[in-house]
Coordinates of C-alpha atoms and ligand atoms in Angstrom, one line a residue:
M95 CA -105.8 -191.5 116.6
L96 CA -107.3 -188.1 117.4
L97 CA -109.7 -189.7 119.8
S98 CA -107.1 -191.6 121.7
S99 CA -104.7 -188.7 122.0
G100 CA -107.8 -186.7 123.2
L101 CA -108.4 -189.3 125.8
V102 CA -104.8 -189.3 126.9
F103 CA -104.9 -185.5 127.2
A104 CA -108.1 -185.7 129.3
R105 CA -106.6 -188.3 131.6
R106 CA -103.5 -186.2 132.0
L107 CA -105.5 -183.1 132.6
R108 CA -107.5 -184.9 135.3
A109 CA -104.3 -186.2 136.9
G110 CA -103.0 -182.6 136.7
L111 CA -106.1 -181.3 138.5
V112 CA -105.9 -184.0 141.2
L113 CA -102.2 -183.8 141.9
G114 CA -101.6 -180.2 141.3
R115 CA -100.5 -178.8 138.0
G116 CA -97.1 -178.7 136.4
P117 CA -96.1 -175.2 135.4
W118 CA -96.8 -175.8 131.7
R119 CA -100.4 -176.8 132.3
A120 CA -100.9 -173.9 134.6
V121 CA -99.3 -171.3 132.4
W122 CA -100.3 -171.9 128.8
P123 CA -104.1 -172.3 129.1
L124 CA -104.2 -169.2 131.2
A125 CA -102.0 -167.3 128.8
L126 CA -104.4 -168.3 126.0
W127 CA -107.4 -167.0 127.9
L128 CA -105.7 -163.7 128.6
A129 CA -104.6 -163.4 124.9
V130 CA -108.1 -164.1 123.6
V131 CA -110.6 -162.9 126.2
G132 CA -108.4 -160.4 127.9
N133 CA -107.7 -158.6 124.6
V134 CA -111.1 -158.2 123.1
P135 CA -110.8 -154.4 122.7
L136 CA -107.5 -155.0 120.8
W137 CA -109.0 -157.5 118.5
Q138 CA -111.9 -155.2 117.9
R139 CA -109.6 -152.4 117.1
V140 CA -107.5 -154.5 114.7
A141 CA -110.7 -155.8 113.0
A142 CA -112.0 -152.3 112.5
L143 CA -108.8 -151.2 110.7
G144 CA -110.2 -152.8 107.5
G145 CA -108.2 -154.4 104.7
S146 CA -109.0 -157.7 103.0
Q147 CA -110.3 -160.7 105.0
G148 CA -107.1 -162.7 104.2
Q149 CA -104.9 -159.9 105.5
L150 CA -107.0 -159.5 108.6
W151 CA -106.8 -163.1 109.6
V152 CA -103.0 -163.1 109.2
L153 CA -102.9 -160.1 111.4
L154 CA -105.2 -161.5 114.0
A155 CA -103.6 -164.9 114.1
G156 CA -100.0 -163.5 114.1
L157 CA -100.7 -160.9 116.8
G158 CA -102.8 -163.4 118.8
L159 CA -100.0 -165.9 118.8
L160 CA -97.5 -163.2 119.8
V161 CA -99.6 -162.1 122.7
W162 CA -100.2 -165.7 123.8
G163 CA -96.4 -166.4 123.6
G164 CA -95.4 -163.2 125.3
T165 CA -97.9 -163.7 128.1
G166 CA -96.8 -167.4 128.4
V167 CA -93.2 -166.3 128.8
L168 CA -94.1 -163.9 131.6
L169 CA -96.3 -166.4 133.4
S170 CA -93.5 -169.1 133.0
L171 CA -91.1 -166.8 134.8
L172 CA -93.6 -166.4 137.6
A173 CA -94.4 -170.1 138.0
W174 CA -93.0 -170.6 141.5
P175 CA -95.3 -172.4 144.0
R176 CA -96.0 -169.6 146.3
V177 CA -95.6 -166.8 143.8
Y178 CA -97.7 -168.0 140.9
R179 CA -101.2 -167.9 142.2
P180 CA -101.1 -164.3 143.6
A181 CA -99.1 -163.0 140.6
A182 CA -101.3 -164.7 138.0
S183 CA -104.4 -163.4 139.8
L184 CA -103.1 -159.9 139.8
L185 CA -102.3 -160.1 136.1
V186 CA -105.8 -161.5 135.4
L187 CA -107.5 -158.7 137.4
V188 CA -105.3 -156.0 135.7
A189 CA -106.3 -157.4 132.3
A190 CA -110.0 -157.3 133.3
F191 CA -109.9 -153.7 134.6
N192 CA -107.9 -152.6 131.5
T193 CA -110.5 -154.3 129.3
H194 CA -113.3 -152.2 130.9
F195 CA -111.5 -148.9 130.5
M196 CA -110.4 -149.6 126.9
W197 CA -113.9 -150.7 126.0
Q198 CA -115.7 -147.9 127.8
Y199 CA -113.4 -145.0 127.1
G200 CA -111.0 -146.1 124.3
A201 CA -108.2 -145.7 126.9
V202 CA -104.8 -147.2 126.4
I203 CA -102.4 -148.2 129.1
D204 CA -99.0 -146.5 129.0
P205 CA -96.6 -145.3 131.8
T206 CA -98.3 -141.9 132.2
M207 CA -101.7 -143.5 132.4
L208 CA -100.4 -145.9 135.1
A209 CA -98.9 -142.9 136.9
N210 CA -102.4 -141.4 136.9
V211 CA -103.8 -144.6 138.4
V212 CA -101.2 -144.6 141.1
H213 CA -102.0 -141.0 142.0
T214 CA -105.7 -141.3 141.9
D215 CA -108.0 -140.6 144.9
A216 CA -111.2 -142.0 146.3
R217 CA -113.3 -139.4 144.5
E218 CA -112.0 -140.3 141.1
V219 CA -112.4 -144.0 141.8
R220 CA -116.0 -143.5 142.9
D221 CA -116.7 -141.7 139.6
L222 CA -115.5 -144.7 137.7
L223 CA -117.4 -147.5 139.5
S224 CA -120.3 -148.9 137.6
P225 CA -122.3 -152.1 137.1
A226 CA -120.6 -152.3 133.7
L227 CA -117.2 -152.4 135.4
L228 CA -118.3 -155.3 137.7
F229 CA -119.7 -157.2 134.7
T230 CA -116.5 -156.9 132.6
V231 CA -114.3 -157.9 135.5
L232 CA -116.4 -160.9 136.2
L233 CA -116.5 -161.9 132.6
V234 CA -112.8 -161.6 132.0
A235 CA -111.4 -162.6 135.4
G236 CA -114.0 -165.0 136.8
V237 CA -113.1 -168.2 135.0
P238 CA -109.3 -167.8 135.2
L239 CA -109.4 -166.9 138.9
W240 CA -111.4 -170.0 139.6
W241 CA -108.9 -172.1 137.5
I242 CA -105.8 -170.5 139.2
W243 CA -107.0 -171.1 142.7
R244 CA -108.5 -174.6 142.2
Q245 CA -105.2 -176.4 142.3
P246 CA -101.8 -175.4 143.6
L247 CA -98.7 -175.7 141.4
R248 CA -97.0 -179.1 141.9
T249 CA -94.0 -178.5 144.1
R250 CA -90.7 -179.7 142.8
R251 CA -87.1 -179.4 143.8
W252 CA -85.6 -175.9 143.2
L253 CA -83.4 -177.0 140.3
A254 CA -86.1 -178.9 138.5
Q255 CA -88.5 -176.0 139.0
T256 CA -86.0 -173.6 137.5
G257 CA -85.5 -175.9 134.6
R258 CA -89.2 -176.2 133.9
N259 CA -89.8 -172.5 134.2
A260 CA -86.9 -171.5 132.1
G261 CA -87.8 -174.2 129.6
G262 CA -91.3 -172.8 129.3
A263 CA -90.0 -169.2 128.9
V264 CA -87.4 -170.2 126.3
L265 CA -90.0 -172.2 124.3
G266 CA -92.4 -169.3 124.4
L267 CA -89.7 -166.9 123.4
L268 CA -88.8 -169.1 120.4
G269 CA -92.4 -169.1 119.4
V270 CA -92.6 -165.4 119.6
V271 CA -89.5 -165.0 117.4
L272 CA -90.8 -167.5 114.9
I273 CA -94.2 -165.8 114.6
T274 CA -92.5 -162.4 114.4
L275 CA -90.3 -163.6 111.5
L276 CA -93.3 -165.2 109.7
T277 CA -95.6 -162.2 109.9
Y278 CA -93.0 -159.4 110.1
Q279 CA -94.2 -157.5 107.0
S280 CA -97.8 -157.1 108.0
L281 CA -97.3 -156.7 111.8
A282 CA -94.5 -154.2 111.5
S283 CA -96.6 -151.9 109.2
L284 CA -99.6 -152.4 111.5
M285 CA -97.5 -151.3 114.6
R286 CA -95.9 -148.4 112.7
N287 CA -99.2 -147.0 111.5
H288 CA -101.1 -147.6 114.7
K289 CA -98.6 -147.0 117.5
S290 CA -101.3 -146.9 120.2
L291 CA -102.1 -150.6 119.6
R292 CA -99.0 -151.7 121.5
Y293 CA -100.5 -150.0 124.6
M294 CA -103.6 -152.1 124.2
I295 CA -101.9 -155.5 124.6
N296 CA -103.2 -156.9 127.9
P297 CA -101.8 -157.4 130.5
L298 CA -98.3 -156.8 129.1
N299 CA -99.0 -153.1 128.6
S300 CA -99.4 -152.8 132.4
V301 CA -96.3 -154.8 133.1
Y302 CA -94.3 -152.6 130.7
A303 CA -95.8 -149.4 132.2
A304 CA -95.1 -150.5 135.8
T305 CA -91.5 -151.4 134.9
R306 CA -91.0 -148.0 133.2
L307 CA -92.6 -146.2 136.1
A308 CA -90.5 -148.0 138.7
A309 CA -87.3 -147.3 136.8
D310 CA -88.2 -143.6 136.6
Q311 CA -89.2 -143.3 140.2
L312 CA -86.4 -145.2 141.9
P313 CA -83.5 -142.9 141.1
Q314 CA -85.9 -140.0 141.8
Q315 CA -86.1 -141.0 145.5
V316 CA -82.5 -140.3 146.1
R317 CA -82.1 -137.3 143.8
T318 CA -82.7 -133.9 145.3
L319 CA -84.8 -131.2 143.6
Q320 CA -82.7 -128.8 141.5
P321 CA -83.1 -125.3 142.8
V322 CA -84.4 -122.8 140.2
G323 CA -83.9 -119.0 140.1
E324 CA -81.8 -118.8 143.2
D325 CA -81.1 -115.2 142.2
A326 CA -84.8 -114.3 142.0
H327 CA -85.7 -110.8 143.3
L328 CA -88.4 -108.2 142.8
G329 CA -87.9 -105.5 140.2
A330 CA -87.9 -101.8 140.6
R331 CA -91.7 -101.6 140.3
Y332 CA -91.9 -102.8 143.9
A333 CA -89.9 -100.0 145.4
Q334 CA -92.7 -97.5 145.7
Q335 CA -95.9 -99.3 145.0
A336 CA -99.2 -98.1 146.3
R337 CA -101.1 -101.3 145.5
P338 CA -99.4 -104.7 145.7
P339 CA -100.2 -106.9 142.7
L340 CA -102.6 -109.9 143.2
L341 CA -102.5 -112.4 140.4
V342 CA -104.8 -115.4 140.3
L343 CA -103.8 -118.4 138.2
V344 CA -106.7 -120.6 137.5
V345 CA -105.5 -124.1 136.5
G346 CA -108.5 -125.5 134.6
E347 CA -109.3 -129.2 134.4
T348 CA -110.2 -131.1 131.2
A349 CA -111.5 -128.0 129.3
R350 CA -110.9 -128.3 125.6
A351 CA -110.8 -125.4 123.1
Q352 CA -113.3 -127.1 120.8
N353 CA -116.2 -126.5 123.3
W354 CA -115.0 -123.1 124.4
G355 CA -117.4 -120.3 123.4
L356 CA -114.7 -117.7 123.0
D357 CA -112.8 -120.0 120.6
G358 CA -115.8 -120.1 118.2
Y359 CA -117.8 -123.0 119.5
A360 CA -121.4 -122.7 118.2
R361 CA -122.9 -123.0 121.7
P362 CA -122.8 -120.1 124.2
T363 CA -120.6 -122.0 126.8
T364 CA -118.8 -118.8 127.9
P365 CA -121.4 -116.0 128.0
A366 CA -119.9 -114.3 131.1
L367 CA -116.4 -114.3 129.7
A368 CA -117.7 -112.9 126.5
R369 CA -119.0 -109.9 128.5
W370 CA -115.6 -109.4 130.2
Q371 CA -114.0 -109.6 126.7
A372 CA -116.4 -107.0 125.4
Q373 CA -115.5 -104.6 128.2
G374 CA -111.9 -104.8 126.9
D375 CA -109.6 -106.0 129.6
L376 CA -110.0 -109.8 129.0
V377 CA -108.1 -111.4 126.2
N378 CA -108.8 -114.9 124.9
F379 CA -105.8 -116.9 123.5
S380 CA -107.1 -119.2 120.8
Q381 CA -104.1 -121.3 119.9
V382 CA -102.7 -122.9 123.1
Q383 CA -101.3 -126.4 123.3
S384 CA -101.1 -128.4 126.5
C385 CA -97.9 -130.0 127.7
G386 CA -99.5 -133.4 128.4
T387 CA -102.8 -135.2 128.0
N388 CA -103.4 -135.8 131.7
T389 CA -103.2 -133.9 135.0
Q390 CA -100.2 -135.8 136.3
V391 CA -98.0 -134.6 133.4
S392 CA -99.6 -131.2 132.6
V393 CA -99.8 -129.6 136.0
P394 CA -96.1 -130.1 137.0
C395 CA -95.2 -129.1 133.4
L396 CA -97.2 -125.9 133.6
F397 CA -95.2 -124.7 136.6
S398 CA -91.9 -126.1 135.3
P399 CA -89.0 -123.9 134.2
L400 CA -88.4 -126.5 131.4
T401 CA -90.3 -126.5 128.2
R402 CA -92.0 -129.6 127.0
A403 CA -89.1 -130.2 124.6
E404 CA -86.6 -129.8 127.4
G405 CA -88.3 -132.5 129.5
G406 CA -91.0 -130.4 131.3
D407 CA -93.3 -133.4 130.8
K408 CA -91.0 -135.8 132.6
T409 CA -91.0 -136.3 136.4
A410 CA -90.1 -133.0 137.9
E411 CA -86.4 -132.7 139.0
H412 CA -86.6 -128.9 139.3
E413 CA -88.3 -126.5 141.6
S414 CA -91.5 -125.0 140.3
L415 CA -92.6 -121.5 139.4
L416 CA -94.2 -121.2 142.9
D417 CA -90.8 -121.8 144.5
V418 CA -89.3 -119.0 142.5
L419 CA -92.1 -116.5 143.3
Q420 CA -91.8 -117.3 146.9
R421 CA -88.0 -117.0 146.9
A422 CA -88.4 -113.5 145.3
G423 CA -90.4 -112.5 148.4
L424 CA -94.0 -112.8 147.1
A425 CA -96.8 -114.5 149.1
V426 CA -98.0 -117.6 147.3
L427 CA -101.1 -119.7 148.1
W428 CA -102.4 -122.8 146.3
L429 CA -106.1 -123.7 146.8
D430 CA -107.1 -127.1 145.5
N431 CA -110.5 -128.4 144.6
Q432 CA -109.0 -131.5 142.9
S433 CA -106.8 -134.5 143.5
G434 CA -103.9 -132.3 144.7
C435 CA -101.1 -130.2 143.2
K436 CA -98.9 -133.1 141.9
G437 CA -95.9 -131.8 143.9
V438 CA -96.0 -128.3 142.6
C439 CA -97.2 -126.6 145.8
E440 CA -95.3 -128.7 148.3
R441 CA -93.1 -125.9 149.6
V442 CA -95.7 -123.1 149.6
P443 CA -98.8 -122.5 151.6
N444 CA -101.6 -124.7 150.3
A445 CA -105.1 -125.7 151.3
S446 CA -107.8 -128.1 149.9
T447 CA -111.5 -127.8 149.9
R448 CA -111.7 -131.4 150.9
E449 CA -112.6 -130.7 154.6
R450 CA -114.9 -127.8 153.9
Q451 CA -118.6 -127.9 154.9
L452 CA -120.4 -125.4 152.8
P453 CA -124.1 -126.1 152.4
G454 CA -125.1 -126.2 148.7
L455 CA -121.5 -126.2 147.6
C456 CA -119.9 -129.2 149.2
E457 CA -121.3 -132.7 149.6
G458 CA -119.8 -136.0 150.4
G459 CA -116.2 -134.7 150.4
E460 CA -116.7 -133.0 147.0
C461 CA -117.1 -129.3 146.3
F462 CA -118.2 -127.3 143.3
D463 CA -115.4 -125.0 142.2
E464 CA -117.1 -121.9 143.7
A465 CA -116.2 -123.3 147.1
M466 CA -112.7 -122.1 146.5
L467 CA -113.9 -118.5 146.5
H468 CA -115.5 -118.7 150.0
G469 CA -113.6 -116.7 152.6
L470 CA -110.9 -115.8 150.1
D471 CA -110.3 -112.3 151.6
D472 CA -109.6 -114.0 154.9
R473 CA -107.3 -116.5 153.4
I474 CA -105.3 -113.6 151.7
A475 CA -105.3 -111.7 155.0
A476 CA -103.8 -114.8 156.8
L477 CA -100.8 -114.9 154.6
D478 CA -97.4 -113.6 155.8
P479 CA -98.0 -109.8 156.1
Q480 CA -94.5 -108.8 154.8
R481 CA -94.9 -110.9 151.7
R482 CA -98.5 -109.9 151.2
A483 CA -97.4 -106.3 151.2
R484 CA -95.1 -107.1 148.2
G485 CA -97.7 -109.1 146.2
V486 CA -99.7 -112.3 146.1
V487 CA -99.9 -115.1 143.6
L488 CA -103.0 -117.3 144.2
V489 CA -103.5 -120.5 142.4
L490 CA -107.0 -122.0 142.1
H491 CA -106.9 -125.6 140.9
Q492 CA -110.3 -126.5 139.5
M493 CA -112.4 -129.6 139.4
G494 CA -113.6 -128.1 136.1
S495 CA -114.8 -130.7 133.5
H496 CA -113.3 -133.8 135.2
G497 CA -115.0 -136.9 133.7
P498 CA -116.5 -139.3 133.2
A499 CA -119.2 -138.1 135.7
Y500 CA -119.5 -134.6 134.1
F501 CA -122.9 -134.1 135.6
K502 CA -121.4 -134.1 139.1
R503 CA -119.3 -131.0 138.4
T504 CA -122.3 -128.6 138.1
P505 CA -124.9 -127.6 140.6
P506 CA -128.6 -128.2 139.6
S507 CA -129.2 -124.5 138.9
R508 CA -126.3 -124.3 136.4
K509 CA -127.2 -126.8 133.7
P510 CA -128.2 -124.8 130.7
F511 CA -127.7 -127.6 128.2
Q512 CA -130.4 -130.3 128.5
P513 CA -130.9 -133.2 128.7
E514 CA -127.6 -134.2 130.2
C515 CA -126.0 -137.6 130.6
T516 CA -126.2 -138.6 134.3
S517 CA -124.3 -141.9 134.1
N518 CA -120.5 -142.6 134.2
T519 CA -121.1 -145.5 131.8
L520 CA -120.8 -143.4 128.8
S521 CA -122.3 -146.0 126.5
D522 CA -125.6 -145.6 128.5
C523 CA -126.0 -142.1 127.1
A524 CA -126.8 -140.6 123.7
A525 CA -123.8 -138.7 122.3
A526 CA -125.6 -135.4 122.4
D527 CA -126.5 -135.8 126.1
L528 CA -122.9 -136.5 126.9
V529 CA -121.9 -133.3 125.1
N530 CA -124.6 -131.5 127.0
A531 CA -123.2 -132.7 130.4
Y532 CA -119.7 -131.6 129.3
D533 CA -120.9 -128.2 128.0
N534 CA -122.6 -127.6 131.3
T535 CA -119.2 -128.0 133.0
V536 CA -117.6 -125.5 130.6
A537 CA -120.5 -123.1 131.3
Y538 CA -119.9 -123.6 135.0
T539 CA -116.2 -122.8 134.6
D540 CA -117.4 -119.6 132.8
H541 CA -119.5 -118.8 135.8
F542 CA -116.7 -119.6 138.2
L543 CA -114.3 -117.3 136.3
D544 CA -116.9 -114.6 136.3
Q545 CA -117.2 -114.8 140.1
T546 CA -113.4 -114.8 140.5
L547 CA -113.0 -111.8 138.1
T548 CA -115.8 -109.9 140.0
W549 CA -113.9 -110.5 143.3
L550 CA -110.6 -109.3 141.7
Q551 CA -112.4 -106.2 140.3
Q552 CA -113.7 -105.4 143.7
R553 CA -110.3 -105.6 145.3
A554 CA -108.9 -103.4 142.6
A555 CA -111.7 -100.9 143.0
A556 CA -111.2 -100.9 146.8
G557 CA -107.6 -99.9 146.1
A558 CA -106.3 -103.1 147.9
N559 CA -104.4 -104.5 144.9
D560 CA -103.6 -104.3 141.2
T561 CA -105.2 -107.5 140.1
G562 CA -105.0 -109.9 137.3
L563 CA -106.1 -113.4 136.3
I564 CA -104.7 -116.1 134.0
Y565 CA -106.9 -119.1 133.2
L566 CA -105.4 -122.1 131.4
S567 CA -106.7 -125.6 131.1
D568 CA -104.4 -128.6 131.9
H569 CA -105.4 -130.7 128.9
G570 CA -108.5 -131.4 126.8
E571 CA -110.9 -134.3 126.5
S572 CA -112.3 -136.7 123.9
L573 CA -116.0 -137.0 123.8
G574 CA -116.4 -140.0 121.5
E575 CA -114.4 -138.7 118.5
N576 CA -112.7 -141.7 116.8
G577 CA -114.2 -143.9 119.5
L578 CA -112.1 -142.1 122.2
Y579 CA -113.4 -140.8 125.5
L580 CA -111.7 -139.0 128.4
H581 CA -108.1 -138.2 127.9
G582 CA -104.6 -139.6 128.5
V583 CA -103.8 -140.8 125.0
P584 CA -100.0 -140.8 124.6
Y585 CA -99.0 -137.3 123.5
A586 CA -97.4 -138.4 120.2
F587 CA -100.7 -139.6 118.8
A588 CA -103.2 -137.7 120.9
P589 CA -106.0 -136.0 119.0
Q590 CA -106.2 -132.2 119.1
Q591 CA -109.3 -132.4 121.3
Q592 CA -107.0 -133.6 124.1
T593 CA -104.1 -131.0 123.5
H594 CA -105.8 -127.8 122.2
V595 CA -106.9 -126.0 125.4
P596 CA -108.6 -122.7 126.2
M597 CA -106.7 -119.8 127.9
V598 CA -107.7 -116.3 128.9
A599 CA -105.9 -113.4 130.7
W600 CA -107.5 -110.4 132.4
L601 CA -105.5 -107.5 133.7
S602 CA -107.1 -104.7 135.7
P603 CA -106.4 -101.2 134.4
G604 CA -104.1 -100.8 137.4
L605 CA -102.1 -103.9 136.5
Q606 CA -101.9 -102.8 132.9
Q607 CA -100.5 -99.5 134.0
R608 CA -98.1 -101.0 136.4
T609 CA -96.7 -103.5 133.9
G610 CA -97.2 -101.6 130.7
V611 CA -98.9 -104.7 129.3
R612 CA -102.0 -103.2 127.6
A613 CA -105.0 -105.3 126.7
D614 CA -105.3 -104.0 123.2
C615 CA -101.7 -105.0 122.5
L616 CA -102.4 -108.5 123.8
R617 CA -105.6 -108.7 121.8
A618 CA -103.6 -108.1 118.6
R619 CA -101.5 -111.2 119.5
A620 CA -104.4 -113.4 120.8
D621 CA -104.0 -115.9 117.9
Q622 CA -100.3 -116.5 118.3
A623 CA -99.2 -120.1 118.9
L624 CA -98.7 -120.6 122.6
S625 CA -98.3 -123.5 124.9
H626 CA -97.9 -124.5 128.6
D627 CA -94.2 -123.6 128.0
H628 CA -95.2 -120.0 128.3
L629 CA -96.8 -119.9 131.7
F630 CA -93.6 -120.0 133.8
H631 CA -91.9 -117.0 132.1
S632 CA -95.1 -115.0 131.5
V633 CA -95.9 -115.0 135.2
L634 CA -92.3 -114.0 136.2
G635 CA -92.6 -111.2 133.6
L636 CA -96.0 -110.0 134.7
M637 CA -95.0 -110.1 138.4
G638 CA -91.7 -108.2 137.7
V639 CA -89.5 -111.0 139.1
S640 CA -85.9 -110.7 137.9
T641 CA -83.9 -113.9 137.6
Q642 CA -81.6 -115.8 135.3
A643 CA -84.3 -118.4 134.9
Y644 CA -86.5 -116.0 133.0
Q645 CA -86.5 -116.4 129.2
P646 CA -88.0 -113.3 127.5
A647 CA -88.8 -115.3 124.4
L648 CA -91.3 -117.4 126.3
D649 CA -93.0 -114.5 128.1
L650 CA -96.3 -114.0 126.2
F651 CA -96.8 -110.6 127.8
G652 CA -93.2 -109.6 126.9
P653 CA -93.8 -108.0 123.5
C654 CA -96.5 -105.8 125.0
A655 CA -94.6 -104.8 128.2
T656 CA -92.6 -101.7 128.8
P657 CA -89.0 -102.4 129.5
R658 CA -88.7 -104.5 132.7
G659 CA -87.4 -102.8 135.9
Ligands
ZN732 ZN1 -106.4 -132.9 134.3

């Protein structure tokens, strides 16, 4: 009986291959492959959760059938002759790439992760290419791509095709409902306790993320940006100033508090900043939370008038801090050594290091962060003279500790921690070597800030400006804790390594006098709980910009300042 039905199946299968496949035969084997092979990281994660063997098998079988059913429903809806093969191939490739990044870095795929992918650039992509990536893609996508392209779908009349596709989708859906009912108890508690698992379901995670992203973006296109601080003007301090203020905002990249020397890390990753701190005018803030776990969310949020709770982490609908500063009459300049300013600097003067040719600092379209300091006096001098005479806010957007190729962020002479990992395939390296490479990037940021502070001190000493600097990292990084690497874990369950970030502020004596914000007052408040929410209002306060948009409660300098004028 079994044999004969097997023979019948084989004959049908052959007929299917010769004549072209019906949608069912095209859809369900592919869905099964994607569910099983395309979700190995998910199955590994579930298996690692522990529990009894019996429970584990119920979970694996239940979840496996759900993923098979869900994928089958999706593919059934796509089973149109000219649509199916490209669409199915895309899903297979997406699943293969996802598998690699989940495996290598413990990444999960949610809407913000996809937004990152959409906004990536050639440099970032180059950092991620590796033989391991090629191997995983071939392993996961090779067989199904061959199978998809071997035979076309059998063409039917429109109505019959619709009936077949809908039939497949409905059947799949019924299966999903049935399995859900049968395994509800254990699956529901699994999903409740391990929310990030849902973002590991390949390739449905990407389909969900793409749909969410598109839904967020579409209305955005027609909406205009909300103006912020239309009443912004400069306070009384500007009436008779001898030296216009010059504030540098350094937007750090992927630096985490845990490896920050000034935050108590056992290794000396911030020796230069420690010297500035000892001199008395630099304050380290030890309890700062980022707004997001990736650049795409954090950078706009940092400059947003909205707090994270008010939606500062969502796609920006408001003008940024830089717009308000410019409207108040100040000169603003954004210098970028990264993948751009994520819309924050669109309406202010901005420049990138990308086209710079600086021997020893730039190579192959990439520069070390120090390249941003080259010719800085000239750049300042080139700004609108009337604005410059009032004051300047200069943003330096670092490459910082951007991974996974940490070793590429530091010049050969600035690698105090050895041996360092020199591969972007993190599993190729010993954990300690990976930390060495990361710590070298932190030490290089320390050096970069040291250079920047020296430049600011010189300008203050020359009587050109009252100068100040705020450094704040955009988000942290995982270096293998709990099997996680890189960053971008959805905020609700992100580990503190990805959200607890370093921050320092340095005010020249002239700026302290001008604003009344004394370093010793700030030092006494260095351990207060702060977040990215504070930057917008703190900069307005420090620069003496008056506007309704300013909220004193979120100005970290406020409690130390003399009454604003
Ligand atoms: Zn970042």
